mmCIF file of C-alpha atoms and ligand atoms in Angstrom:
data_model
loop_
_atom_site.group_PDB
_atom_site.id
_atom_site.type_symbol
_atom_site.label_atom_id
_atom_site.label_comp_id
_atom_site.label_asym_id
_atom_site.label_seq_id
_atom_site.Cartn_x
_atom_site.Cartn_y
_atom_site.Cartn_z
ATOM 1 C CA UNK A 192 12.970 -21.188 12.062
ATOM 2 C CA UNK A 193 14.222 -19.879 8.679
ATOM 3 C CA UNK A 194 15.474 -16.780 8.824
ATOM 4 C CA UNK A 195 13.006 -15.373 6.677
ATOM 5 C CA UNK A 196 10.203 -16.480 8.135
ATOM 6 C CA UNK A 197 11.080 -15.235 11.461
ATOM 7 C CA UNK A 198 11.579 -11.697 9.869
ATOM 8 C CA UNK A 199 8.071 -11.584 8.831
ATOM 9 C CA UNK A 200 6.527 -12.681 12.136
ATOM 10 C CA UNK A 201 8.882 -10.553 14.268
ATOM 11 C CA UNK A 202 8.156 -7.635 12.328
ATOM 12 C CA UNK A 203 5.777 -5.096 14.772
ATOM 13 C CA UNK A 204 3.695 -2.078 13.909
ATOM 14 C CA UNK A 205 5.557 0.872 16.009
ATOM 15 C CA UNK A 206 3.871 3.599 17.816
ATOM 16 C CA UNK A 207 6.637 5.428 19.899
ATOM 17 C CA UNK A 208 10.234 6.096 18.462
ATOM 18 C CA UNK A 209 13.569 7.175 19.364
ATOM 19 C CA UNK A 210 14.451 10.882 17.835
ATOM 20 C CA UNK A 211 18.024 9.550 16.759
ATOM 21 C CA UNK A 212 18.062 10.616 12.636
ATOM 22 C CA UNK A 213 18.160 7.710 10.263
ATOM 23 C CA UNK A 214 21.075 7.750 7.774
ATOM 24 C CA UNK A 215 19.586 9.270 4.666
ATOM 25 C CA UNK A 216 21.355 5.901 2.589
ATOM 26 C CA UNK A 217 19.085 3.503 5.145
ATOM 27 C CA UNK A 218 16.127 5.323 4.314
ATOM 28 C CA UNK A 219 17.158 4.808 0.653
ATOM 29 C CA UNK A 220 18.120 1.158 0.857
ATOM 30 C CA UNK A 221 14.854 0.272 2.392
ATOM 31 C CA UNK A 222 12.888 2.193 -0.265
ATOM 32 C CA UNK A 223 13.975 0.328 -3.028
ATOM 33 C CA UNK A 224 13.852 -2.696 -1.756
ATOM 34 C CA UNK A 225 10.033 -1.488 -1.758
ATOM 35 C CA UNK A 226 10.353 -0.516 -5.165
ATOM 36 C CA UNK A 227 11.056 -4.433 -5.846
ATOM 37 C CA UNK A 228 7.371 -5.641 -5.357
ATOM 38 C CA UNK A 229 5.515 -6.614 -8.464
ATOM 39 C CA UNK A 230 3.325 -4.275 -9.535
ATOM 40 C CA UNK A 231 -0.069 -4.469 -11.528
ATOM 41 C CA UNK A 232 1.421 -4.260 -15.692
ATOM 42 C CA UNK A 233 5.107 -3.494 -14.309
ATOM 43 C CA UNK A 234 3.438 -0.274 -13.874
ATOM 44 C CA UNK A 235 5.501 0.533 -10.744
ATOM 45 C CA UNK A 236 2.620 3.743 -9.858
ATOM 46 C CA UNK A 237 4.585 4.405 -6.411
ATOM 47 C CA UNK A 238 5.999 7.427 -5.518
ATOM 48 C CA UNK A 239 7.771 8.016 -1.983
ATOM 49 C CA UNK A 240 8.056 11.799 -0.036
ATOM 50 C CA UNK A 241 10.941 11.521 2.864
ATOM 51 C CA UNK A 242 9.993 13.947 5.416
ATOM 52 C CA UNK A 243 13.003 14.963 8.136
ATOM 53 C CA UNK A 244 13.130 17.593 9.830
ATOM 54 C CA UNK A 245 10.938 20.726 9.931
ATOM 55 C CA UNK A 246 8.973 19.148 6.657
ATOM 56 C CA UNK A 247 8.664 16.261 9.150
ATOM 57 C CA UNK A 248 7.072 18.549 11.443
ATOM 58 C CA UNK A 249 4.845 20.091 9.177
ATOM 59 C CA UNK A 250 3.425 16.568 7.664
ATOM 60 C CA UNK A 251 2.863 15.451 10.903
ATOM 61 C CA UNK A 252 0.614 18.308 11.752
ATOM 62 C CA UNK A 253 -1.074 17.728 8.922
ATOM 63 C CA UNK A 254 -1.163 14.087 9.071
ATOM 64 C CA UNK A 255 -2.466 13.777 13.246
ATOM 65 C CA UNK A 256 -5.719 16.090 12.084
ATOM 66 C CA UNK A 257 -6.977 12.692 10.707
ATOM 67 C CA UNK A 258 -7.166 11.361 14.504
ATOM 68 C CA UNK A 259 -11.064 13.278 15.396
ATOM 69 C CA UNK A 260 -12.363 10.735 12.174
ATOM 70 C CA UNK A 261 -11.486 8.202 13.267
ATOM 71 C CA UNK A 262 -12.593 8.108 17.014
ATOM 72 C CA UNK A 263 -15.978 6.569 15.867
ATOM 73 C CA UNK A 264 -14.262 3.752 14.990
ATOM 74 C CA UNK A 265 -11.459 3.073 16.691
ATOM 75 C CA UNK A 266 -14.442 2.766 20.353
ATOM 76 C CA UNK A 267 -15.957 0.555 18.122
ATOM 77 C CA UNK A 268 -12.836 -1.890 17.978
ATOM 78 C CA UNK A 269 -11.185 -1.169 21.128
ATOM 79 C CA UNK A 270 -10.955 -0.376 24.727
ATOM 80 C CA UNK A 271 -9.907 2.753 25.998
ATOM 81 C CA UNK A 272 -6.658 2.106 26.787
ATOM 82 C CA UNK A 273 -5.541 1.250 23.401
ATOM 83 C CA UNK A 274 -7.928 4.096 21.977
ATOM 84 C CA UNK A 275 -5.659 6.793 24.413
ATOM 85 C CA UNK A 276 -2.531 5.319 22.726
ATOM 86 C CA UNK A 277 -3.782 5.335 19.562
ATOM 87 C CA UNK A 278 -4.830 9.393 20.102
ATOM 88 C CA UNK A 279 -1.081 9.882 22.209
ATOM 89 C CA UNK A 280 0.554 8.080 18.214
ATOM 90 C CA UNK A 281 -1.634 10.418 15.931
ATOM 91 C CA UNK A 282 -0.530 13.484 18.158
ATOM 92 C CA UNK A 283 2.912 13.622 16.952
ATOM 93 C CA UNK A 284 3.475 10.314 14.938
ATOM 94 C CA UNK A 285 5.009 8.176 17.934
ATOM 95 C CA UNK A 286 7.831 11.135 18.003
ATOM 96 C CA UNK A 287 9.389 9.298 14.709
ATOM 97 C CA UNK A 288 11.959 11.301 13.189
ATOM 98 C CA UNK A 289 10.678 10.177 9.589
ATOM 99 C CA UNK A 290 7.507 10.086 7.640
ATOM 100 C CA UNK A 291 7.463 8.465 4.432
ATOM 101 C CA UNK A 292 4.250 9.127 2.398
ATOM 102 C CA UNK A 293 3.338 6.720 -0.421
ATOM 103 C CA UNK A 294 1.559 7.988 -3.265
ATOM 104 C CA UNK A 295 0.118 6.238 -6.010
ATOM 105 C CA UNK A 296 -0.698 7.331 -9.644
ATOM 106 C CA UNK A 297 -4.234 8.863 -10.288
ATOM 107 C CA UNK A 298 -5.916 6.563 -12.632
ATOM 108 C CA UNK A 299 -9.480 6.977 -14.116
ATOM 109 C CA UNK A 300 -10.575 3.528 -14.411
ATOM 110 C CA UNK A 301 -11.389 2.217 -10.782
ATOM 111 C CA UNK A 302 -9.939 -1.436 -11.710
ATOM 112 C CA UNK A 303 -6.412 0.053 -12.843
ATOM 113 C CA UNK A 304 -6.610 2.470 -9.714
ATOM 114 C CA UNK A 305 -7.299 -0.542 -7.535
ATOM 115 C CA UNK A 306 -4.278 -2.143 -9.048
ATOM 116 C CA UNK A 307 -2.155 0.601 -8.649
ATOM 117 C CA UNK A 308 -2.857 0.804 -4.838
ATOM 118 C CA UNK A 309 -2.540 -3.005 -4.696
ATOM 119 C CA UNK A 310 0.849 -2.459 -6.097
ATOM 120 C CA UNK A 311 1.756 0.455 -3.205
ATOM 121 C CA UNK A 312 0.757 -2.085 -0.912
ATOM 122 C CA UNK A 313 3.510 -4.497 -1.984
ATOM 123 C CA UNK A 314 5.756 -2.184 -1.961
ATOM 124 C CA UNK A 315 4.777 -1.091 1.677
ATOM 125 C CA UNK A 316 5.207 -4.238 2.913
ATOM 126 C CA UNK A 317 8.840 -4.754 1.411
ATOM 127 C CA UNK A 318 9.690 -1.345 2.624
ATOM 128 C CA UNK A 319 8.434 -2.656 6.261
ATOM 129 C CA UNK A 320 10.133 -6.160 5.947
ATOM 130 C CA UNK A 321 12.919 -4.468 5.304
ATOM 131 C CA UNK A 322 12.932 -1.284 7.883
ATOM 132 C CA UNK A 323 13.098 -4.317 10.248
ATOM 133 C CA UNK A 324 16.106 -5.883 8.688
ATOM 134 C CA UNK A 325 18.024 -2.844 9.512
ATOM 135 C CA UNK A 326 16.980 -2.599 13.352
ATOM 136 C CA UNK A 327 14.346 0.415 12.462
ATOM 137 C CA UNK A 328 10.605 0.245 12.967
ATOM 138 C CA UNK A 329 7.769 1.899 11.421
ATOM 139 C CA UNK A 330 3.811 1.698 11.300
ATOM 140 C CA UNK A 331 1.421 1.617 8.183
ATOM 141 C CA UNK A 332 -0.856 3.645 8.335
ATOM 142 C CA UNK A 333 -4.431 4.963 6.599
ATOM 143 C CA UNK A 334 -5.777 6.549 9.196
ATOM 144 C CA UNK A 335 -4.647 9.616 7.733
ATOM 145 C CA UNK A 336 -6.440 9.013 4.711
ATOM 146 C CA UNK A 337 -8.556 11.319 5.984
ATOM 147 C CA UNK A 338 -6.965 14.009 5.575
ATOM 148 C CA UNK A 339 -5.592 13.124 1.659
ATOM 149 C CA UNK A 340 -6.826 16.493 -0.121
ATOM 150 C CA UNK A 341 -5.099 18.437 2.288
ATOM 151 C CA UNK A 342 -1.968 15.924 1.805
ATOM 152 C CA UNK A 343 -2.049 16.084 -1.678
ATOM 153 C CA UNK A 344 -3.200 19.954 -2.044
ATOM 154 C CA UNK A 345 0.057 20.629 0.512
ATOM 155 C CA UNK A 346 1.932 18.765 -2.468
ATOM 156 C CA UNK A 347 0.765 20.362 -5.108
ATOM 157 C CA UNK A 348 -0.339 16.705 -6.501
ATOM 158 C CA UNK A 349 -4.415 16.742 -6.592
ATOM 159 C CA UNK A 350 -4.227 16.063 -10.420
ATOM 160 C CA UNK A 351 -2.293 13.381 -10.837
ATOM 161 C CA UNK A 352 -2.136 11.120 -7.520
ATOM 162 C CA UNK A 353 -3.638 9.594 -4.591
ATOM 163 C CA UNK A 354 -1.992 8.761 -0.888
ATOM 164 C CA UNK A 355 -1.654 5.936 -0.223
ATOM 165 C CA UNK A 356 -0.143 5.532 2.969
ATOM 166 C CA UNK A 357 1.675 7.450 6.019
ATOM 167 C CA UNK A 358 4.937 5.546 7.374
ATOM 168 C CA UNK A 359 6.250 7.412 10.222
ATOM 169 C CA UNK A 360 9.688 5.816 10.642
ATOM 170 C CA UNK A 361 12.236 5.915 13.447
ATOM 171 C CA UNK A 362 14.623 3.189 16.031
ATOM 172 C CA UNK A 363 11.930 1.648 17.704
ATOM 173 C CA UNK A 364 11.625 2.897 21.432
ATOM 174 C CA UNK A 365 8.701 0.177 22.366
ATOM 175 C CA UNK A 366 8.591 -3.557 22.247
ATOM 176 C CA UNK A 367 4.775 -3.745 21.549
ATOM 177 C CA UNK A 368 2.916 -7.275 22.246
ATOM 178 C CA UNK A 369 2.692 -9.361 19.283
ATOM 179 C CA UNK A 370 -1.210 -9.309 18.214
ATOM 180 C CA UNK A 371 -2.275 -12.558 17.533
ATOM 181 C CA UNK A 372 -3.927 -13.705 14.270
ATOM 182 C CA UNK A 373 -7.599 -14.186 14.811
ATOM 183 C CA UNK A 374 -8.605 -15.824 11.864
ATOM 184 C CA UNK A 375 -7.703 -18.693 9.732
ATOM 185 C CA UNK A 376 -9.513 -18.232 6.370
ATOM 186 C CA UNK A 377 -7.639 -20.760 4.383
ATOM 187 C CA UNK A 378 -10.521 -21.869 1.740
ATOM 188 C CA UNK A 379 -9.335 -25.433 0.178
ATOM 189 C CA UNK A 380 -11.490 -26.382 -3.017
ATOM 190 C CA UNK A 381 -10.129 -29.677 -3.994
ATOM 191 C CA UNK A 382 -12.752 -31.195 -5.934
HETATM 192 C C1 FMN B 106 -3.570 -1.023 5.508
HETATM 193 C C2 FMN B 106 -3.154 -0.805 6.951
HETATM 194 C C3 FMN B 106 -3.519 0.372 7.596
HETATM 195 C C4 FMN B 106 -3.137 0.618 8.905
HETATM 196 N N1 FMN B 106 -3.441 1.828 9.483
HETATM 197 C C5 FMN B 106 -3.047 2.091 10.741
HETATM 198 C C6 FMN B 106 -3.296 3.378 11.314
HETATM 199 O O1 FMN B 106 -3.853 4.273 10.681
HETATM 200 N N2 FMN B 106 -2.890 3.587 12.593
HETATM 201 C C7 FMN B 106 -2.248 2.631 13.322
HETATM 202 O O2 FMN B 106 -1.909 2.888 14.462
HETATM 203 N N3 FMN B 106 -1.963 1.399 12.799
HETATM 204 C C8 FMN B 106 -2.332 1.117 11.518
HETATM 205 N N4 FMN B 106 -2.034 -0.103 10.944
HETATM 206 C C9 FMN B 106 -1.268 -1.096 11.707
HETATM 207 C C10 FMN B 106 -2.152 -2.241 12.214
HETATM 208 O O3 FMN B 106 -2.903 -1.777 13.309
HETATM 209 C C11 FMN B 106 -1.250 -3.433 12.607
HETATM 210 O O4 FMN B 106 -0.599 -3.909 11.451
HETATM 211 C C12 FMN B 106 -2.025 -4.580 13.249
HETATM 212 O O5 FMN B 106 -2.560 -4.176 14.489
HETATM 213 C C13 FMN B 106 -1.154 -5.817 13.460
HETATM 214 O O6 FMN B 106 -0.025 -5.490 14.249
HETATM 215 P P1 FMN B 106 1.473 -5.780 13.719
HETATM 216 O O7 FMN B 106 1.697 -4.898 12.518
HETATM 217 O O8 FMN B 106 2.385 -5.401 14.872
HETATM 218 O O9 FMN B 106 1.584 -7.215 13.361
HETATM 219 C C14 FMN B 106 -2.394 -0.360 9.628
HETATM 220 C C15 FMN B 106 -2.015 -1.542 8.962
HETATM 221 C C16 FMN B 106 -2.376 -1.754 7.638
HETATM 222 C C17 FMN B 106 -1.935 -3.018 6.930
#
């Protein structure tokens, strides 16, 4: 299969890491390779926060309050054994040594801000295509959305922003089971 390709389908969402540091110039590489997505006007409304360390410990406490919101729904969509490893991530991030936190510019007009996060989203991806490429693994995730005026409030950055995303970040320590795709909403309109 072409290289490519494979990359995207062997990427994985990670949920338990290594504690080995990442190099700080791998954590830069793979950011702006993010930073190459298109973006809604060239508008490029991303920003990226690198936690290590004791900030990374801080963040995370912040970040793993979000898990009592969204218990509704995660026994909803699963069983309890993924809903216990889903709690077990959220309690310290999967142990990664990273967080990355995407943040997007505040906008007041909801079609520009929905462009802007479209844009973070692209730049997400390419940040997780490429995390792979260098033997790292991460996991998207919005689940701490929850807790985004305490984020931003902890960043000084209600005015002017809105979170995006959490990344924690780290040398994979799992091979998870590749979820299948359920769906296959391909729409052709031909005539
Ligand atoms: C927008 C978005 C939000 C996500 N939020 C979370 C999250 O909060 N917690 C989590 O454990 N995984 C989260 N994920 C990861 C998905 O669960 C994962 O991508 C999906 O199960 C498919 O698995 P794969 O990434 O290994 O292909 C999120 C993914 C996306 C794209």
């Amino acid at each position: 299969m072409n290289d490519f390709y494979k990359v995207i389908m062997e990427r994985r969402s990670i949920r338990k890491f290594k504690p080995d540091p990442i190099p700080k110039e791998v954590l830069e590489r793979i950011i702006k390779l993010g930073m190459w997505a298109p973006s809604a006007m060239n508008t490029q409304p991303w920003e990226f926060y690198v936690f290590s360390n004791a900030a990374r410990e801080r963040i995370g406490e912040i970040l793993g309050k979000s898990y009592k919101n969204i218990t509704p729904r995660l026994k909803e969509l699963f069983l309890e054994k993924m809903q216990n490893i889903v709690r077990y991530f959220f309690s310290d991030m999967g142990g990664a040594p990273t967080i990355i936190l995407v943040l997007s510019k505040k906008l007041p007009v909801e079609q520009y801000q929905q462009g802007a996060i479209q844009s973070c989203a692209a730049a997400i991806q390419n940040l997780l295509l490429a995390a792979h490429i260098e033997g790292l693994g991460a996991c998207w995730m919005t689940g701490p959305l929850w807790v985004e005026e305490e984020v931003l409030a902890y960043l000084g950055r209600q005015d002017d922003a809105r979170m995006v995303a959490a990344i924690p970040i780290g040398y994979p320590d799992q091979t998870p089971p590749t979820p299948l795709r359920k769906h296959e909403t391909i729409h052709w309109l031909e005539d």
